[in-house]
């Protein structure tokens, strides 16, 4: 299928993908596949005006009715799943099943948000004063800016947008400059849902395409009470203080340096499968990718041999081809960063298996996944490299392993493979892993939408997707209602006049 056919099947027009000022290159072969128009900084005041006007109207729409729009979006995504998944593969380089999986994730969060639209409830709280009732109410917060990264170009937007919409908030979406086409295709699906919905305010969801200057303007504008930003820790260090300076709210999903502990009792065959997918899936370009493997010394050498054999068998190539498991890195810069990290690992005492450039498709940044045996948790191991590098270290006691897991600045996802109940319970306890996602006998990657997604420390502390993450998109009010004929004060205070 031609590139133009792939894009038009996803709802994009020729006019949208030609003649703009931002070139878009496919990581598959490095070729330019489109030129899209960027949003000019001078246009941003109108974007914000539309969002504010939309908020005034949308917050008055009953939440279950807001959920109806999200239900329609889910239907459009179901109908266009293959077409949108193909654009994800074309623009982000994911293998076909992962591109389709990303769209399924969008569908799943729509289903979740539809149910949520009837469950935006608060607590009823016992009052110490006779004839009084206390309760919580939750209200829409306001226009929400969503800044997304190239590696999950549409799923992360859907996590935020589905929740923001049912909570009563308009959305302004700034995608990565490396993946604007998937954003435009997702917006085409939303436009179809809006047409079917029929009575949504103009400017309810808007797409802006551009660079850091545009993002900075959105982050610093006081008309945007909530900024949800996904990207590097470096990006988060810029965004967080600017939002905080104006007393805004931020949901930050930043770096991950995720570890797996493999205990002596582990099912090694299952562990190998989990390790390979977690470390190699999406060419190691997930925030939840497995980057550190902490293995008990009694089984370390045997597990490494199994992994070396598994890594040697991995098909690297065009992600559209059946059988490919490892597609390209996003660009040549990512490949160069990976190769530099491997050189540093060697300098720090590491033994590298794999990690060579692969001429899979001319023009694409393809590499063989790297397995690196390290003498300890050195500086490069503590640094997240967004590529398929897996550092292997040994341990003797569980306490030592947990200390290694926690001994990095990031705190997104962690897991342990063990059949020992005491080890498993210790790992998920308060003295165990310090991450936002902690798993037992499953890898750190591939989270379901039902749970809140996010992490601690330099991962940013934000939570998106399931559980009660919706509360981040709303403002809470505590209400006290006096239905008595008296006016008692709390804490027994007397103030008679």
Coordinates of C-alpha atoms in Angstrom, one line a residue:
X1 CA 0.0 0.0 0.0
X2 CA 1.3 3.4 -0.9
X3 CA 2.0 6.1 1.7
X4 CA -0.7 8.3 0.3
X5 CA -3.2 5.5 0.4
X6 CA -2.3 4.8 4.1
X7 CA -2.9 8.4 5.0
X8 CA -6.1 8.9 3.1
X9 CA -7.5 5.7 4.4
X10 CA -7.1 7.2 7.9
X11 CA -9.1 10.3 6.9
X12 CA -6.4 12.7 5.9
X13 CA -6.7 14.8 2.7
X14 CA -4.0 15.5 0.2
X15 CA -4.2 19.2 1.1
X16 CA -3.5 18.4 4.8
X17 CA -0.3 16.5 4.0
X18 CA 1.3 18.5 1.3
X19 CA 2.5 22.1 1.0
X20 CA 3.1 22.7 4.7
X21 CA 6.3 24.0 6.4
X22 CA 7.0 21.0 8.7
X23 CA 8.5 17.9 7.0
X24 CA 7.5 14.5 8.3
X25 CA 9.8 11.6 7.9
X26 CA 9.0 7.9 8.3
X27 CA 11.5 6.0 10.5
X28 CA 11.0 3.0 8.3
X29 CA 13.3 4.4 5.6
X30 CA 13.9 8.0 6.6
X31 CA 12.0 9.3 3.6
X32 CA 9.8 12.4 3.7
X33 CA 6.2 11.3 3.7
X34 CA 4.4 14.6 4.2
X35 CA 4.7 18.3 4.8
X36 CA 2.1 19.7 7.3
X37 CA 1.2 23.2 8.3
X38 CA 2.3 24.4 11.7
X39 CA 0.2 26.5 14.0
X40 CA 1.6 30.0 14.2
X41 CA 2.2 31.6 17.6
X42 CA 0.0 34.5 16.6
X43 CA -2.9 32.0 16.2
X44 CA -2.7 30.8 19.8
X45 CA -4.8 33.5 21.4
X46 CA -7.7 32.5 19.2
X47 CA -7.2 28.9 20.1
X48 CA -7.3 29.7 23.8
X49 CA -10.4 31.9 23.3
X50 CA -12.2 29.1 21.6
X51 CA -11.2 26.7 24.4
X52 CA -12.5 29.0 27.1
X53 CA -15.8 29.6 25.3
X54 CA -16.1 25.8 24.8
X55 CA -15.5 25.3 28.5
X56 CA -18.3 27.7 29.4
X57 CA -20.8 25.6 27.4
X58 CA -19.4 22.1 27.9
X59 CA -19.3 22.2 31.7
X60 CA -23.0 22.6 31.7
X61 CA -23.6 19.5 29.6
X62 CA -24.6 16.6 31.9
X63 CA -21.6 14.2 32.3
X64 CA -23.4 11.2 30.9
X65 CA -24.2 13.2 27.8
X66 CA -20.5 14.2 27.6
X67 CA -19.8 10.5 27.8
X68 CA -21.9 9.9 24.7
X69 CA -19.4 11.9 22.6
X70 CA -16.6 9.6 23.9
X71 CA -18.7 6.6 23.1
X72 CA -19.1 7.8 19.5
X73 CA -15.3 8.4 19.4
X74 CA -14.8 4.8 20.5
X75 CA -17.1 3.6 17.7
X76 CA -15.2 5.6 15.1
X77 CA -11.9 4.2 16.3
X78 CA -13.2 0.6 16.1
X79 CA -14.3 1.2 12.6
X80 CA -11.0 2.8 11.6
X81 CA -8.6 0.7 13.7
X82 CA -6.6 -0.9 10.9
X83 CA -6.3 2.4 9.1
X84 CA -5.1 4.4 12.1
X85 CA -2.8 1.6 13.2
X86 CA -1.1 1.6 9.8
X87 CA -0.4 5.3 10.3
X88 CA 1.1 4.6 13.7
X89 CA 3.4 2.1 12.1
X90 CA 4.3 4.4 9.2
X91 CA 5.1 7.4 11.4
X92 CA 6.4 5.9 14.7
X93 CA 8.0 2.7 13.2
X94 CA 6.0 0.3 15.4
X95 CA 5.4 -3.3 14.2
X96 CA 1.9 -3.9 12.9
X97 CA 0.6 -5.6 16.0
X98 CA 1.8 -2.8 18.2
X99 CA 0.3 -0.1 16.0
X100 CA -3.0 -1.9 16.2
X101 CA -2.5 -2.4 19.9
X102 CA -2.1 1.3 20.4
X103 CA -5.5 2.0 18.7
X104 CA -7.1 -0.7 20.8
X105 CA -5.8 1.1 23.9
X106 CA -7.6 4.2 22.6
X107 CA -10.8 2.2 22.3
X108 CA -10.4 0.7 25.7
X109 CA -10.0 4.1 27.4
X110 CA -13.1 5.4 25.6
X111 CA -15.1 2.4 27.1
X112 CA -13.7 3.2 30.5
X113 CA -14.5 6.9 30.2
X114 CA -18.1 6.2 29.1
X115 CA -18.7 4.3 32.3
X116 CA -16.8 7.0 34.3
X117 CA -19.2 9.6 33.0
X118 CA -21.9 8.2 35.3
X119 CA -19.5 7.8 38.3
X120 CA -18.0 11.2 38.9
X121 CA -19.0 11.0 42.6
X122 CA -17.9 12.5 45.8
X123 CA -18.2 11.4 49.4
X124 CA -20.8 12.1 52.0
X125 CA -19.0 13.0 55.3
X126 CA -20.3 12.9 58.8
X127 CA -20.6 16.3 60.4
X128 CA -19.9 17.0 64.0
X129 CA -22.7 19.6 64.1
X130 CA -26.4 18.5 64.5
X131 CA -28.5 19.2 61.5
X132 CA -25.6 19.5 59.1
X133 CA -24.5 17.5 56.1
X134 CA -21.0 17.5 54.6
X135 CA -20.2 16.3 51.1
X136 CA -17.8 16.5 48.2
X137 CA -18.7 17.7 44.8
X138 CA -16.5 17.5 41.7
X139 CA -16.6 20.1 39.0
X140 CA -14.9 20.6 35.6
X141 CA -11.5 22.3 35.9
X142 CA -11.1 24.1 32.5
X143 CA -9.1 23.9 29.3
X144 CA -6.5 21.2 29.4
X145 CA -3.3 21.2 27.3
X146 CA -2.1 17.7 26.3
X147 CA 1.5 17.4 25.1
X148 CA 2.4 14.0 23.8
X149 CA 5.6 12.2 22.7
X150 CA 6.3 10.3 19.4
X151 CA 6.5 6.8 21.0
X152 CA 2.8 6.6 21.8
X153 CA 1.5 9.2 19.4
X154 CA -2.2 8.7 19.9
X155 CA -2.8 6.4 22.9
X156 CA -1.6 9.0 25.5
X157 CA -3.7 11.7 23.9
X158 CA -6.7 9.4 24.2
X159 CA -6.0 8.7 27.9
X160 CA -6.1 12.4 28.6
X161 CA -8.8 13.5 26.2
X162 CA -11.4 10.8 27.0
X163 CA -11.1 11.6 30.7
X164 CA -10.9 15.4 30.2
X165 CA -14.1 15.4 28.0
X166 CA -16.3 13.4 30.4
X167 CA -15.0 15.6 33.2
X168 CA -16.2 18.7 31.3
X169 CA -12.9 20.1 30.0
X170 CA -12.0 21.2 26.5
X171 CA -8.6 19.9 25.2
X172 CA -5.8 21.6 23.3
X173 CA -3.4 18.9 21.9
X174 CA 0.2 19.5 21.0
X175 CA 1.7 16.3 19.6
X176 CA 5.4 15.7 19.0
X177 CA 6.7 17.3 15.8
X178 CA 7.9 13.8 14.9
X179 CA 4.3 12.4 14.8
X180 CA 1.8 15.0 13.6
X181 CA 0.1 12.7 11.1
X182 CA -1.2 10.2 13.7
X183 CA -2.5 13.2 15.6
X184 CA -4.3 14.5 12.5
X185 CA -5.7 11.1 11.8
X186 CA -7.0 10.8 15.4
X187 CA -8.6 14.2 15.0
X188 CA -10.3 13.1 11.8
X189 CA -11.9 10.2 13.8
X190 CA -13.0 12.7 16.5
X191 CA -14.5 15.1 13.9
X192 CA -16.6 12.2 12.7
X193 CA -17.8 11.5 16.2
X194 CA -18.5 15.3 16.7
X195 CA -20.6 15.4 13.6
X196 CA -22.7 12.4 14.9
X197 CA -22.9 14.0 18.3
X198 CA -24.3 17.1 16.8
X199 CA -24.3 19.7 19.5
X200 CA -20.8 20.2 20.8
X201 CA -19.3 23.7 21.2
X202 CA -16.7 24.9 18.7
X203 CA -13.2 24.5 19.9
X204 CA -13.9 21.6 22.2
X205 CA -10.8 19.7 21.0
X206 CA -8.2 21.5 19.1
X207 CA -4.9 20.4 17.5
X208 CA -1.9 22.7 17.4
X209 CA 1.3 21.6 15.6
X210 CA 4.6 23.3 16.3
X211 CA 7.8 23.4 18.3
X212 CA 9.0 24.5 21.7
X213 CA 7.9 28.1 21.4
X214 CA 4.3 27.0 20.9
X215 CA 4.5 24.6 23.8
X216 CA 6.0 27.2 26.1
X217 CA 3.1 29.6 25.3
X218 CA 0.6 26.9 26.3
X219 CA 2.5 26.0 29.4
X220 CA 2.7 29.5 30.7
X221 CA -0.8 30.7 29.8
X222 CA -3.0 31.2 32.9
X223 CA -6.1 30.3 30.9
X224 CA -4.9 26.7 30.9
X225 CA -5.4 25.3 34.5
X226 CA -4.1 21.9 33.6
X227 CA -1.1 20.8 31.5
X228 CA -0.6 17.0 30.9
X229 CA 2.9 16.5 29.5
X230 CA 4.5 13.2 28.4
X231 CA 8.2 13.2 27.5
X232 CA 11.7 13.3 28.9
X233 CA 12.7 14.2 32.4
X234 CA 14.5 17.2 30.8
X235 CA 11.2 18.4 29.3
X236 CA 9.5 18.0 32.7
X237 CA 12.1 20.1 34.4
X238 CA 11.1 22.9 32.0
X239 CA 7.4 22.4 32.2
X240 CA 6.8 21.8 35.9
X241 CA 8.2 25.1 37.3
X242 CA 6.5 27.2 34.6
X243 CA 3.1 25.7 35.4
X244 CA 3.7 25.9 39.2
X245 CA 4.8 29.5 38.9
X246 CA 1.3 30.5 37.8
X247 CA -0.3 28.0 40.3
X248 CA -1.5 25.7 37.5
X249 CA -1.7 22.0 37.8
X250 CA 0.4 19.5 35.9
X251 CA 0.3 15.8 35.2
X252 CA 3.8 14.7 34.3
X253 CA 4.7 11.4 32.7
X254 CA 8.5 11.5 32.2
X255 CA 11.4 9.1 32.1
X256 CA 11.5 5.5 33.2
X257 CA 14.5 3.2 34.0
X258 CA 12.6 0.1 34.7
X259 CA 14.0 -3.1 36.4
X260 CA 13.1 -6.7 36.7
X261 CA 14.4 -8.9 39.6
X262 CA 14.7 -12.6 38.7
X263 CA 14.8 -14.7 41.8
X264 CA 16.1 -18.3 42.1
X265 CA 12.5 -19.7 42.2
X266 CA 11.4 -17.9 39.1
X267 CA 9.9 -19.7 36.1
X268 CA 12.8 -18.9 33.8
X269 CA 11.0 -19.8 30.5
X270 CA 8.2 -17.3 31.4
X271 CA 10.8 -14.8 32.6
X272 CA 12.7 -14.9 29.3
X273 CA 9.5 -14.2 27.3
X274 CA 8.7 -11.3 29.5
X275 CA 12.2 -9.9 29.4
X276 CA 12.5 -10.0 25.6
X277 CA 9.1 -8.3 25.0
X278 CA 9.7 -5.7 27.7
X279 CA 13.2 -4.8 26.6
X280 CA 12.8 -5.1 22.8
X281 CA 9.1 -4.2 22.1
X282 CA 8.8 -0.8 20.3
X283 CA 12.6 -1.1 19.8
X284 CA 13.0 -0.2 23.4
X285 CA 11.2 3.2 23.0
X286 CA 8.6 2.8 25.7
X287 CA 8.8 4.7 28.9
X288 CA 8.0 1.3 30.5
X289 CA 10.7 -0.6 28.6
X290 CA 12.8 -3.0 30.6
X291 CA 16.3 -1.4 31.0
X292 CA 17.8 -3.2 34.0
X293 CA 17.8 -6.9 34.8
X294 CA 18.8 -7.8 38.3
X295 CA 19.4 -11.6 38.5
X296 CA 20.3 -13.8 41.4
X297 CA 23.9 -15.0 41.1
X298 CA 22.9 -18.6 41.3
X299 CA 21.0 -18.4 38.0
X300 CA 22.6 -15.4 36.3
X301 CA 24.9 -17.1 33.8
X302 CA 22.2 -19.6 32.7
X303 CA 19.7 -16.9 32.2
X304 CA 22.1 -14.7 30.2
X305 CA 22.8 -17.7 27.9
X306 CA 19.1 -18.1 27.3
X307 CA 18.7 -14.4 26.5
X308 CA 21.7 -14.3 24.2
X309 CA 20.1 -17.1 22.2
X310 CA 16.7 -15.3 22.2
X311 CA 18.2 -12.0 21.1
X312 CA 20.2 -13.6 18.3
X313 CA 16.9 -15.0 16.8
X314 CA 15.0 -11.6 16.8
X315 CA 14.0 -10.5 13.3
X316 CA 15.0 -6.8 12.8
X317 CA 13.4 -5.0 9.8
X318 CA 10.5 -3.3 8.1
X319 CA 7.8 -3.1 10.8
X320 CA 5.1 -3.6 8.2
X321 CA 6.5 -7.1 7.2
X322 CA 5.0 -10.2 8.8
X323 CA 7.4 -11.7 11.3
X324 CA 9.3 -8.6 12.1
X325 CA 9.7 -8.1 15.9
X326 CA 12.1 -5.2 16.0
X327 CA 11.4 -2.1 13.9
X328 CA 13.5 1.0 13.6
X329 CA 14.5 3.7 16.1
X330 CA 12.7 6.9 15.5
X331 CA 15.7 8.5 13.7
X332 CA 19.5 8.5 13.3
X333 CA 20.0 10.6 16.4
X334 CA 18.4 7.9 18.5
X335 CA 20.7 5.3 17.0
X336 CA 23.7 7.5 17.6
X337 CA 22.7 8.0 21.3
X338 CA 22.3 4.2 21.7
X339 CA 25.7 3.4 20.2
X340 CA 27.3 6.1 22.4
X341 CA 25.7 4.6 25.5
X342 CA 27.1 1.2 24.6
X343 CA 30.6 2.7 24.3
X344 CA 30.2 4.2 27.7
X345 CA 29.0 0.9 29.1
X346 CA 32.1 -0.8 27.8
X347 CA 34.2 2.0 29.4
X348 CA 32.5 1.3 32.7
X349 CA 33.3 -2.5 32.5
X350 CA 30.4 -3.8 30.6
X351 CA 30.4 -6.7 28.1
X352 CA 28.1 -6.0 25.2
X353 CA 26.2 -8.6 23.2
X354 CA 24.5 -7.2 20.0
X355 CA 23.9 -3.5 19.7
X356 CA 25.2 -3.2 16.1
X357 CA 23.7 -1.0 13.4
X358 CA 21.7 -3.1 11.0
X359 CA 21.1 -2.3 7.3
X360 CA 17.5 -3.6 7.4
X361 CA 15.9 -0.9 5.2
X362 CA 18.0 1.8 3.5
X363 CA 17.6 5.1 5.3
X364 CA 16.1 3.7 8.5
X365 CA 17.9 3.7 11.9
X366 CA 17.9 0.0 12.6
X367 CA 19.9 -1.7 15.4
X368 CA 20.1 -5.1 16.9
X369 CA 19.0 -5.1 20.6
X370 CA 21.8 -5.1 23.1
X371 CA 22.3 -7.2 26.1
X372 CA 25.0 -5.8 28.4
X373 CA 26.5 -7.6 31.3
X374 CA 27.6 -5.0 33.9
X375 CA 29.7 -5.3 37.0
X376 CA 27.4 -3.0 38.9
X377 CA 24.9 -0.1 38.6
X378 CA 27.2 2.4 37.0
X379 CA 26.5 5.9 35.7
X380 CA 25.3 4.7 32.3
X381 CA 23.0 2.2 33.9
X382 CA 21.4 4.9 36.0
X383 CA 20.7 6.9 32.8
X384 CA 17.7 6.2 30.7
X385 CA 18.7 5.6 27.1
X386 CA 15.6 5.4 24.8
X387 CA 16.7 2.3 22.9
X388 CA 16.8 -1.5 23.2
X389 CA 19.6 -1.8 25.7
X390 CA 19.2 -4.2 28.6
X391 CA 21.8 -4.0 31.4
X392 CA 22.3 -7.2 33.4
X393 CA 23.5 -7.2 37.0
X394 CA 23.7 -9.8 39.8
X395 CA 22.5 -9.9 43.4
X396 CA 22.7 -12.2 46.4
X397 CA 19.9 -11.1 48.8
X398 CA 16.5 -9.6 48.1
X399 CA 17.3 -6.5 50.1
X400 CA 20.3 -6.0 47.8
X401 CA 18.1 -6.4 44.7
X402 CA 15.5 -4.0 45.9
X403 CA 18.2 -1.4 46.7
X404 CA 19.5 -1.8 43.1
X405 CA 16.0 -1.4 41.8
X406 CA 15.3 1.7 43.8
X407 CA 18.8 3.2 43.3
X408 CA 18.0 5.2 40.2
X409 CA 16.5 8.7 39.8
X410 CA 13.4 7.3 37.9
X411 CA 10.5 5.5 39.5
X412 CA 8.0 4.4 36.8
X413 CA 7.7 0.6 36.7
X414 CA 9.3 -2.4 38.4
X415 CA 8.7 -6.1 38.5
X416 CA 9.9 -9.4 40.1
X417 CA 9.8 -13.0 38.9
X418 CA 9.5 -15.3 41.8
X419 CA 7.4 -18.2 43.2
X420 CA 8.2 -17.2 46.7
X421 CA 5.2 -15.6 48.3
X422 CA 7.3 -13.7 50.9
X423 CA 9.5 -12.2 48.2
X424 CA 6.5 -11.2 46.1
X425 CA 4.7 -9.5 49.0
X426 CA 7.9 -7.8 50.2
X427 CA 8.5 -6.4 46.7
X428 CA 5.0 -4.8 46.6
X429 CA 5.1 -3.6 50.2
X430 CA 6.2 -0.2 51.6
X431 CA 9.8 -1.5 51.9
X432 CA 9.8 -2.8 48.3
X433 CA 9.9 -1.1 44.9
X434 CA 9.4 2.6 45.0
X435 CA 7.7 2.9 41.6
X436 CA 4.2 3.8 40.5
X437 CA 3.7 0.4 38.8
X438 CA 4.9 -2.7 40.6
X439 CA 4.3 -6.1 39.1
X440 CA 4.8 -9.8 40.0
X441 CA 5.5 -12.4 37.4
X442 CA 4.8 -10.0 34.6
X443 CA 7.1 -7.5 32.8
X444 CA 7.1 -3.8 33.5
X445 CA 5.7 -2.9 30.1
X446 CA 2.2 -3.2 28.6
X447 CA 0.0 -1.6 31.3
X448 CA -3.8 -2.0 31.1
X449 CA -6.0 1.1 31.1
X450 CA -8.0 0.1 34.2
X451 CA -5.1 1.1 36.5
X452 CA -3.7 4.6 37.1
X453 CA -0.6 5.0 35.0
X454 CA 2.4 6.9 36.2
X455 CA 5.5 7.0 38.5
X456 CA 7.4 8.6 41.2
X457 CA 10.7 10.6 41.6
X458 CA 11.9 11.9 38.2
X459 CA 9.1 10.2 36.5
X460 CA 7.0 13.2 37.6
X461 CA 4.3 11.8 40.0
X462 CA 1.5 12.2 37.5
X463 CA -1.3 9.6 37.0
X464 CA -3.3 9.1 33.8
X465 CA -5.8 6.6 32.5
X466 CA -7.7 4.4 35.0
X467 CA -8.6 4.1 38.7
X468 CA -9.2 7.6 40.1
X469 CA -6.9 9.4 37.7
X470 CA -10.0 11.4 36.6
X471 CA -9.7 13.5 39.8
X472 CA -6.7 15.2 38.3
X473 CA -9.0 16.8 35.7
X474 CA -11.5 18.2 38.1
X475 CA -11.7 20.6 41.0
X476 CA -13.1 19.4 44.3
X477 CA -15.4 21.4 46.6
X478 CA -16.3 20.4 50.1
X479 CA -19.9 21.5 50.9
X480 CA -21.6 21.8 54.3
X481 CA -25.4 22.2 54.3
X482 CA -27.2 23.4 57.4
X483 CA -30.7 22.1 57.5
X484 CA -31.3 23.0 61.1
X485 CA -32.6 26.1 62.9
X486 CA -29.4 26.6 64.8
X487 CA -25.9 27.8 63.9
X488 CA -23.4 25.8 65.9
X489 CA -19.7 26.4 65.2
X490 CA -17.3 23.5 64.7
X491 CA -14.8 22.6 67.4
X492 CA -17.1 23.9 70.0
X493 CA -16.3 27.5 69.4
X494 CA -18.7 30.0 71.0
X495 CA -19.2 33.4 69.3
X496 CA -22.5 34.8 70.5
X497 CA -23.7 38.3 69.6

